[in-house]
Structures are given as structure tokens and as C-alpha cells.
Amino acid sequence: MPPVTVSAVAEPSPPAVGASPHPQAVPWKEARIRAHRAARPAPPLCVPLCDATGLTLAGDLLALGPHPAFDTAAMDGYAVSGPPPWTIRGTARAGMAWRGTLAPGECVRISTGALVPPGAHGVVPLEVTTIAGGQVSGSVPSEGRHIRRAGEDAGVGDRLAPAGTRIEPALVGLAAAAGHDTLPVRPRPRVAVLISGDELDHAGVPGPGRVRDALGPLLPDLVTELGGETTALCHVPDHPHGRLAREVHGHDGADVIVVTGSTSVGTTDQLRRLLAHSAARMVVDTVACRPGHPMLLAELPGGRWVVGLPGNPYAALVAARTLLGPLVAGLSGRALPRLPLMPVHGKAKVAPGYTRLVPVSWTDEGCRIAAGYGAAFLRGAASGDALAAIGPHWTDGSPAPLLLPRG
């Protein structure tokens, strides 16, 4: 795929103190909710466990049998019956059971994971025993000591994970342990990324009056992080007019079309006119936040989605985390991630009616605002751990909601 570039158009200046957001601007928290609620989950499909990581469960994960399936030793040592000394009757290893029943005063050597024989009331760890004359001595274990009982973790039919859970490696292992070979999942939403702008350089240091691409390399990985799949990455010049419309309507296989740049009201910004001419349903038309204010979300006739991001890299990142992330979660059947509150320290400009998104790094006291978060700059986001959504009444050290990676 050829290199793709990204526009760095100027974002409207922040409001003066006392200014109000544009009348149609949606509050930042409400924008996330709207984007998530608007989405309709894709029909489920069944995939083998090896292909499930990163997808979303389309149904509850249930235990097909008890787990563990049998009483199993939790330590290497001796499975014993009654008080000591114990006479060794045999050996039980993982995958090789000792077929017999222990009577009081008897034991078997046993390894972790082996079937505990009937009659045993506990396992004595190897390191606290002594052997003399073929008999084992040690402290009498309490009933069930160092034994994992059948069904201790889950019984037949128990729900191990609910529908809507994002599948991570641990869940794949859990599904295998529970007896599953396949899982019902929602497929990854397919995302086509269109990057507009005539001022862009594709490689190396940009020339005078030029801008080096940042979003072309950034967005496909972000789409993956959010749970989607990038199916196309195209650079769309501002001229001739009409090219953007052809690209937006040309990606029939995509569930979501992401357009960077072209979201404002300048002479080269075509997206809003395109959506109006296409009879698109506008779900979010500008958001009361900084940066990223001109972002938008619309539904085309036929059900495909258009997410409009500003051209400036950090503003686009904020907008993607605000609208694209919740939209992908909704299309995948996942809940809208909750935003934890944490004290945020540092300095940031606040404005009436607006939420400001700033990168933050973890500290012992909470988190601190990272330097370098202008609309065009990614330095703070690259070094930070999360984005903090600070409202108009935020002060240094007060709590704010955090957008975590993949949130």
C-alpha cells in the first residue's frame, strides 16, 4: 500500500473566557453516548479459538462441564488418609491416575494436577514430610487441604463471561479449559480511512509550506486498538472537488468511513456539503470540546457510518477516541467503557461549556498533564498513559474522567 498523508488544517481558535459553545455542539460526554447508542451490532459468527482474540463475545460463555473436572492435587506431595504414619500404596501423576481407594494410614505419591484418589482427605506437601521404612510422616492436613475440588471454579452451565466481553488471551484459555473449540463472536467493524489535504508530504522532512503525514501511520493501528479492522487507507486531495464524494461512496465493503480534514467550514472542506447532498442522518455535528471541536458522526442511506475527524493530529486523535471508539464498541456489541475518575495535576486552560482533553501520565498521587497537547502536536499523547477530560470547573488536583487505551 503506498504511503498516505494527513492534513494539518488550522482548528478554530478556543473560545474566549465567557464564550459559549456553538449552539449545535454536543457536550463531550453526550457525544460518546450518542455514537455508541446509534450503532447496531453486526450479526454473530462462529470462529475457532485461535482466531477469537480481539473480537467480542456474541453470547455468554458457559462451562460445558465442571471445572476442575475432578478432585485434583494443588501441590506435589502425598495424598493421605487418616493420621500418620502413612504407608505408600502407589503413585498418581498428572494424566496417570492411581486406581484404588485409600484406607486410613495409607497414602500415594501425587503430583500437581493429578487425580486425588477416593479416601484421601488432603495432600501433604513433599517438603514437609519425612520417609522412614517405607512410611511417610508429617502433620495431618485439614479436610481438603491442597485439593482443588471438582467444580470448585465453575459448575456445568455456569456463566464464565457475559456476551459483549472483548476476547483477550486469558478468555481464550478459559474457553479452552471449559471445553470449547469455537466461540460465537461479533466480527470486527470494517473501517476505510480517507485522509484529505493538498499540503501533505508522504515521506521524510516536509518542505517549506508542507506538512508531514501523521495520521496515515497512526489511524490504522488506532482502529485495531479500538477493535476495528482497516480495510482501506487512501489519500484524497482537496482538488478536484468531487473526489472525496467518490471515495466516500466507493468503499461499499466498509462499515465505517473515517475522513480526516474537510470537517470544518473552509473553502476546501467538503465533508459537510457531501453529507447534506447524500441525505445523511447527522448524529453528532460538532462537539463542545477542545481540541477536536469540528468532529462529526453521520449515517449514510444504507447504514454505513461516516466519522469526520479534524486534520490536526492530536485533534484527530481526540475525535477518534470520542466518536470512533464508542461507535466501534457499539457495532461490536460491547458496552460503552466507563471512565474512571482520578485526580489530575498540572495546568490547562478551561472554558465555559467546553471539555478539554489533555494527555496525562501516571503519578503516585494520580496523574499529571503531559506537555505538548496543542491540536497539531502528538508529543504529549505519545508519552502519556491516558487522556483526561477536564471540564470547565476543573482545578489543579481535582478529579477528572480518564479515557484509557481502547476506551
Coordinates of C-alpha atoms in Angstrom, one line a residue:
M1 CA 0.0 0.0 0.0
P2 CA 1.5 3.4 -0.9
P3 CA 2.3 5.9 1.8
V4 CA -0.6 8.1 2.8
T5 CA -0.5 11.6 4.3
V6 CA -2.6 13.6 6.7
S7 CA -3.8 17.2 6.6
A8 CA -2.9 19.7 9.4
V9 CA -5.6 22.3 8.9
A10 CA -6.0 25.0 11.4
E11 CA -8.7 24.3 14.0
P12 CA -10.9 27.2 15.1
S13 CA -9.4 29.2 18.0
P14 CA -10.6 28.3 21.5
P15 CA -13.5 30.4 22.8
A16 CA -12.7 33.5 24.8
V17 CA -13.4 33.4 28.5
G18 CA -17.2 33.7 28.9
A19 CA -17.9 32.4 25.4
S20 CA -20.4 29.6 24.8
P21 CA -20.1 26.6 22.5
H22 CA -21.7 26.6 19.1
P23 CA -25.5 26.1 19.7
Q24 CA -25.5 22.7 17.9
A25 CA -22.3 21.5 19.6
V26 CA -23.0 18.3 21.6
P27 CA -21.5 18.0 25.1
W28 CA -18.5 15.7 25.1
K29 CA -19.9 13.0 27.3
E30 CA -23.2 13.0 25.4
A31 CA -21.3 12.7 22.1
R32 CA -19.7 9.4 23.3
I33 CA -23.2 8.1 24.3
R34 CA -24.8 9.1 21.0
A35 CA -22.1 7.4 19.0
H36 CA -22.4 4.2 21.0
R37 CA -26.2 4.1 21.0
A38 CA -26.5 4.8 17.3
A39 CA -24.6 1.6 16.4
R40 CA -26.3 -1.7 15.6
P41 CA -24.2 -4.8 16.3
A42 CA -23.2 -6.9 13.4
P43 CA -24.7 -10.4 13.1
P44 CA -22.7 -13.0 15.0
L45 CA -20.5 -15.7 13.5
C46 CA -18.5 -18.6 14.9
V47 CA -14.7 -18.7 14.9
P48 CA -12.1 -21.2 16.2
L49 CA -10.3 -20.2 19.4
C50 CA -7.1 -19.3 17.5
D51 CA -9.0 -16.5 15.6
A52 CA -11.0 -15.1 18.5
T53 CA -8.6 -12.8 20.3
G54 CA -9.6 -9.1 19.8
L55 CA -13.2 -10.0 18.8
T56 CA -16.3 -9.7 21.0
L57 CA -18.4 -12.5 22.5
A58 CA -21.8 -12.6 20.8
G59 CA -23.2 -14.9 23.5
D60 CA -22.5 -15.9 27.1
L61 CA -19.5 -18.2 27.6
L62 CA -20.8 -21.2 29.6
A63 CA -19.0 -24.0 31.2
L64 CA -19.6 -27.3 29.3
G65 CA -18.6 -29.3 32.4
P66 CA -17.4 -28.8 35.9
H67 CA -14.0 -27.1 36.3
P68 CA -11.9 -28.8 37.5
A69 CA -13.5 -31.9 36.1
F70 CA -12.3 -34.0 39.1
D71 CA -10.6 -33.6 42.5
T72 CA -7.0 -32.6 41.7
A73 CA -3.9 -32.1 43.7
A74 CA -2.7 -28.5 44.1
M75 CA 0.8 -29.5 45.4
D76 CA 3.4 -32.1 44.8
G77 CA 3.5 -34.4 47.8
Y78 CA 1.4 -37.2 49.3
A79 CA -2.4 -37.7 49.2
V80 CA -3.1 -39.1 52.6
S81 CA -5.9 -40.8 54.6
G82 CA -6.2 -40.7 58.3
P83 CA -3.4 -39.9 60.8
P84 CA 0.3 -40.7 60.2
P85 CA 2.4 -42.6 59.6
W86 CA 1.1 -43.4 56.1
T87 CA 2.1 -46.4 54.1
I88 CA 2.9 -45.7 50.4
R89 CA 0.4 -47.6 48.2
G90 CA 1.5 -46.2 44.8
T91 CA 1.9 -43.1 42.6
A92 CA -0.5 -40.7 41.0
R93 CA 0.8 -38.4 38.2
A94 CA -0.9 -35.8 36.1
G95 CA -2.6 -37.8 33.3
M96 CA -1.9 -41.1 35.1
A97 CA -4.3 -41.9 37.9
W98 CA -3.7 -44.4 40.7
R99 CA -6.7 -46.7 40.5
G100 CA -7.6 -47.6 44.1
T101 CA -9.1 -46.4 47.3
L102 CA -7.0 -45.2 50.3
A103 CA -7.7 -46.6 53.7
P104 CA -6.7 -44.8 56.9
G105 CA -3.0 -44.9 57.4
E106 CA -2.3 -45.1 53.6
C107 CA -1.1 -42.6 51.0
V108 CA 0.1 -42.2 47.4
R109 CA 2.8 -40.1 45.9
I110 CA 1.0 -37.4 43.9
S111 CA 2.0 -34.6 41.6
T112 CA 0.2 -31.3 41.0
G113 CA -2.8 -31.8 38.7
A114 CA -3.1 -35.5 39.3
L115 CA -6.5 -37.1 40.2
V116 CA -6.8 -37.4 44.0
P117 CA -7.9 -41.0 44.8
P118 CA -11.0 -41.8 46.8
G119 CA -10.4 -42.0 50.5
A120 CA -7.8 -39.2 50.6
H121 CA -8.7 -36.2 52.8
G122 CA -5.8 -33.9 52.0
V123 CA -2.4 -33.5 50.4
V124 CA 0.8 -33.1 52.5
P125 CA 3.5 -31.1 50.6
L126 CA 6.6 -33.1 49.8
E127 CA 8.9 -30.6 51.6
V128 CA 7.2 -31.1 55.0
T129 CA 7.3 -34.9 55.1
T130 CA 9.9 -37.5 56.2
I131 CA 10.2 -41.1 55.0
A132 CA 11.5 -43.9 57.1
G133 CA 11.0 -47.7 56.5
G134 CA 8.6 -47.1 53.6
Q135 CA 6.3 -44.9 55.7
V136 CA 5.6 -41.2 55.4
S137 CA 5.3 -38.9 58.4
G138 CA 4.1 -35.3 58.7
S139 CA 1.4 -33.1 60.0
V140 CA -2.2 -34.2 59.5
P141 CA -3.7 -31.9 56.8
S142 CA -7.1 -30.5 57.3
E143 CA -10.0 -31.8 55.2
G144 CA -9.5 -30.8 51.6
R145 CA -6.1 -29.2 52.2
H146 CA -4.2 -28.7 48.9
I147 CA -7.1 -30.3 46.9
R148 CA -8.9 -28.5 44.1
R149 CA -12.4 -29.9 44.3
A150 CA -14.4 -30.8 41.2
G151 CA -16.5 -27.8 40.1
E152 CA -14.6 -25.5 42.5
D153 CA -14.1 -22.9 39.8
A154 CA -17.3 -23.5 37.8
G155 CA -20.1 -25.9 37.6
V156 CA -21.9 -27.2 34.5
G157 CA -23.7 -24.3 32.8
D158 CA -22.1 -21.6 34.9
R159 CA -21.6 -18.3 33.0
L160 CA -17.9 -17.7 32.7
A161 CA -18.1 -14.5 30.7
P162 CA -21.1 -12.4 29.5
A163 CA -21.9 -11.5 25.9
G164 CA -20.2 -8.3 25.0
T165 CA -16.9 -9.2 26.6
R166 CA -13.9 -8.3 24.5
I167 CA -11.9 -11.5 24.0
E168 CA -8.4 -11.4 25.4
P169 CA -5.8 -14.3 25.5
A170 CA -6.9 -15.2 29.1
L171 CA -10.5 -15.7 27.9
V172 CA -9.4 -17.9 25.0
G173 CA -7.6 -20.1 27.6
L174 CA -10.6 -20.1 29.8
A175 CA -12.8 -21.2 26.9
A176 CA -10.5 -24.0 26.0
A177 CA -10.3 -25.1 29.7
A178 CA -14.1 -25.1 29.7
G179 CA -14.2 -27.5 26.7
H180 CA -14.9 -25.0 23.8
D181 CA -13.3 -25.3 20.4
T182 CA -15.1 -22.3 18.8
L183 CA -16.7 -19.1 20.1
P184 CA -19.7 -17.0 18.9
V185 CA -18.4 -13.5 18.1
R186 CA -19.2 -10.2 16.5
P187 CA -16.8 -9.5 13.6
R188 CA -14.5 -6.5 13.7
P189 CA -16.2 -3.5 12.1
R190 CA -14.5 -2.7 8.7
V191 CA -13.1 0.8 8.5
A192 CA -11.9 2.7 5.5
V193 CA -9.7 5.7 6.2
L194 CA -9.7 8.7 3.9
I195 CA -7.1 11.4 4.5
S196 CA -7.7 14.7 2.8
G197 CA -5.3 17.5 2.1
D198 CA -3.2 19.0 -0.7
E199 CA -0.4 20.3 1.6
L200 CA 0.9 16.9 2.6
D201 CA 4.3 15.2 2.2
H202 CA 4.4 11.4 2.2
A203 CA 8.0 10.8 3.5
G204 CA 11.0 12.5 5.0
V205 CA 11.1 16.0 6.4
P206 CA 8.4 18.2 4.9
G207 CA 9.4 21.0 2.6
P208 CA 8.6 24.7 3.0
G209 CA 4.8 25.2 3.5
R210 CA 4.3 21.4 3.5
V211 CA 3.1 19.1 6.3
R212 CA 4.3 15.6 7.0
D213 CA 1.7 12.9 7.4
A214 CA 1.0 11.7 11.0
L215 CA -2.5 10.2 10.8
G216 CA -1.8 7.8 7.9
P217 CA 0.5 5.8 10.1
L218 CA -1.5 6.4 13.3
L219 CA -5.1 5.6 12.4
P220 CA -4.9 2.0 11.2
D221 CA -3.2 1.0 14.5
L222 CA -5.7 3.0 16.4
V223 CA -8.6 1.3 14.6
T224 CA -7.1 -2.0 15.6
E225 CA -6.7 -0.9 19.2
L226 CA -10.4 0.2 19.3
G227 CA -11.5 -3.2 17.9
G228 CA -11.9 -2.5 14.2
E229 CA -10.2 -3.6 11.0
T230 CA -8.8 -1.1 8.5
T231 CA -9.8 -2.2 5.0
A232 CA -8.5 0.8 3.1
L233 CA -6.2 3.7 3.6
C234 CA -6.4 6.4 0.9
H235 CA -5.1 9.9 0.4
V236 CA -7.7 12.2 -1.1
P237 CA -6.5 15.6 -2.5
D238 CA -8.7 18.7 -2.0
H239 CA -8.8 19.2 -5.7
P240 CA -10.6 18.5 -7.9
H241 CA -13.9 18.8 -6.0
G242 CA -15.9 15.7 -6.1
R243 CA -13.1 13.3 -5.4
L244 CA -13.9 13.0 -1.7
A245 CA -17.5 12.1 -2.6
R246 CA -16.4 9.4 -5.0
E247 CA -14.2 7.9 -2.3
V248 CA -16.8 8.1 0.4
H249 CA -19.4 6.3 -1.7
G250 CA -16.8 4.0 -3.3
H251 CA -16.0 1.8 -0.3
D252 CA -19.0 -0.4 -0.2
G253 CA -17.3 -3.1 1.9
A254 CA -16.7 -0.8 4.8
D255 CA -19.0 -0.4 7.8
V256 CA -17.3 2.9 8.7
I257 CA -15.7 5.6 6.6
V258 CA -13.3 7.8 8.5
V259 CA -12.4 11.1 6.9
T260 CA -9.6 13.3 8.3
G261 CA -9.6 17.0 7.5
S262 CA -12.5 18.5 5.5
T263 CA -14.7 18.7 8.6
S264 CA -14.6 22.5 9.1
V265 CA -16.2 25.2 7.0
G266 CA -13.3 26.4 4.9
T267 CA -13.4 26.5 1.1
T268 CA -11.6 23.2 0.8
D269 CA -13.7 21.5 3.5
Q270 CA -16.2 19.3 1.6
L271 CA -17.4 16.8 4.0
R272 CA -20.5 18.5 5.4
R273 CA -21.7 19.5 2.0
L274 CA -21.2 16.0 0.8
L275 CA -23.2 14.6 3.7
A276 CA -26.0 17.1 3.1
H277 CA -26.2 16.2 -0.6
S278 CA -26.2 12.5 0.3
A279 CA -29.2 12.8 2.6
A280 CA -27.1 11.5 5.5
R281 CA -28.5 11.5 9.1
M282 CA -26.3 13.6 11.3
V283 CA -25.9 12.0 14.8
V284 CA -23.2 14.3 16.1
D285 CA -22.4 17.7 14.4
T286 CA -19.6 19.3 16.3
V287 CA -18.7 18.6 20.0
A288 CA -18.2 21.1 22.8
C289 CA -14.6 20.0 23.4
R290 CA -11.0 21.2 22.7
P291 CA -9.3 20.1 20.6
G292 CA -11.4 18.3 18.0
H293 CA -14.5 20.6 18.1
P294 CA -15.5 20.1 14.4
M295 CA -15.7 16.3 14.6
L296 CA -18.9 14.7 13.3
L297 CA -20.7 11.4 13.0
A298 CA -23.3 10.7 10.3
E299 CA -25.2 7.7 8.9
L300 CA -25.4 7.4 5.1
P301 CA -28.5 5.9 3.5
G302 CA -27.9 2.2 3.5
G303 CA -26.5 2.1 7.0
R304 CA -22.8 2.9 6.6
W305 CA -21.2 5.4 9.0
V306 CA -19.1 8.4 8.4
V307 CA -16.8 9.7 11.1
G308 CA -15.3 13.1 10.4
L309 CA -12.0 14.0 12.2
P310 CA -10.1 17.3 12.1
G311 CA -6.9 17.3 10.2
N312 CA -4.6 18.2 13.0
P313 CA -3.1 15.1 14.5
Y314 CA -3.9 15.5 18.2
A315 CA -7.3 16.9 17.5
A316 CA -8.0 13.9 15.2
L317 CA -6.8 11.5 17.9
V318 CA -9.2 13.1 20.4
A319 CA -12.1 13.0 18.0
A320 CA -11.4 9.3 17.1
R321 CA -11.4 8.4 20.8
T322 CA -14.6 10.4 21.3
L323 CA -16.7 9.1 18.4
L324 CA -15.0 6.3 16.5
G325 CA -14.1 4.3 19.7
P326 CA -17.7 4.3 21.0
L327 CA -19.1 3.6 17.5
V328 CA -16.8 0.6 17.0
A329 CA -17.8 -0.7 20.5
G330 CA -21.4 -0.4 19.7
L331 CA -21.0 -2.2 16.3
S332 CA -19.1 -4.9 18.1
G333 CA -21.8 -5.4 20.8
R334 CA -19.6 -4.1 23.6
A335 CA -20.8 -1.8 26.3
L336 CA -19.5 1.8 26.3
P337 CA -16.4 1.8 28.5
R338 CA -16.8 3.5 31.8
L339 CA -14.4 6.4 32.5
P340 CA -12.6 6.1 35.9
L341 CA -12.1 9.3 37.9
M342 CA -8.6 10.2 39.1
P343 CA -7.0 13.4 40.4
V344 CA -5.4 15.3 37.6
H345 CA -2.5 17.7 38.4
G346 CA -1.0 20.3 36.2
K347 CA -2.0 23.4 34.2
A348 CA -4.6 23.6 31.4
K349 CA -6.9 26.2 30.0
V350 CA -10.6 25.6 30.7
A351 CA -13.5 27.4 29.0
P352 CA -17.2 27.7 29.9
G353 CA -19.3 24.9 28.3
Y354 CA -16.3 23.0 26.9
T355 CA -14.4 19.9 27.9
R356 CA -10.7 19.9 27.2
L357 CA -8.9 16.6 26.5
V358 CA -5.3 16.5 27.7
P359 CA -2.8 13.7 27.8
V360 CA -1.8 12.5 31.3
S361 CA 0.9 10.3 32.8
W362 CA 0.5 8.2 36.0
T363 CA 2.0 9.5 39.2
D364 CA 1.8 8.3 42.9
E365 CA -0.9 11.0 43.5
G366 CA -3.0 10.2 40.4
C367 CA -1.9 11.6 37.1
R368 CA -0.2 14.7 35.7
I369 CA -0.8 16.6 32.5
A370 CA 1.9 15.9 29.9
A371 CA 3.4 18.7 27.9
G372 CA 2.7 19.1 24.2
Y373 CA -1.0 18.8 23.6
G374 CA -1.7 21.5 21.1
A375 CA -4.2 20.5 18.3
A376 CA -1.3 19.8 15.9
F377 CA 1.1 18.1 18.3
L378 CA 1.3 14.4 19.4
R379 CA 4.2 14.6 21.8
G380 CA 2.1 14.6 25.0
A381 CA -0.2 11.8 23.7
A382 CA 2.8 9.7 22.7
S383 CA 4.4 9.9 26.1
G384 CA 1.2 9.9 28.2
D385 CA -0.8 7.0 29.6
A386 CA -4.4 8.2 29.1
L387 CA -6.5 11.2 28.1
A388 CA -8.2 13.3 30.9
A389 CA -11.4 15.0 30.1
I390 CA -11.3 18.2 32.2
G391 CA -14.4 20.2 32.4
P392 CA -14.9 24.0 32.7
H393 CA -14.8 23.9 36.5
W394 CA -11.7 21.7 36.8
T395 CA -8.8 23.0 39.0
D396 CA -5.4 21.6 39.6
G397 CA -5.6 18.3 41.5
S398 CA -9.3 17.8 41.2
P399 CA -10.6 14.5 39.7
A400 CA -11.5 14.1 36.0
P401 CA -12.7 11.2 33.9
L402 CA -9.9 9.3 32.1
L403 CA -10.1 7.8 28.6
L404 CA -7.9 4.7 28.8
P405 CA -6.3 3.0 25.8
R406 CA -9.0 1.1 23.8
G407 CA -11.7 3.1 25.7

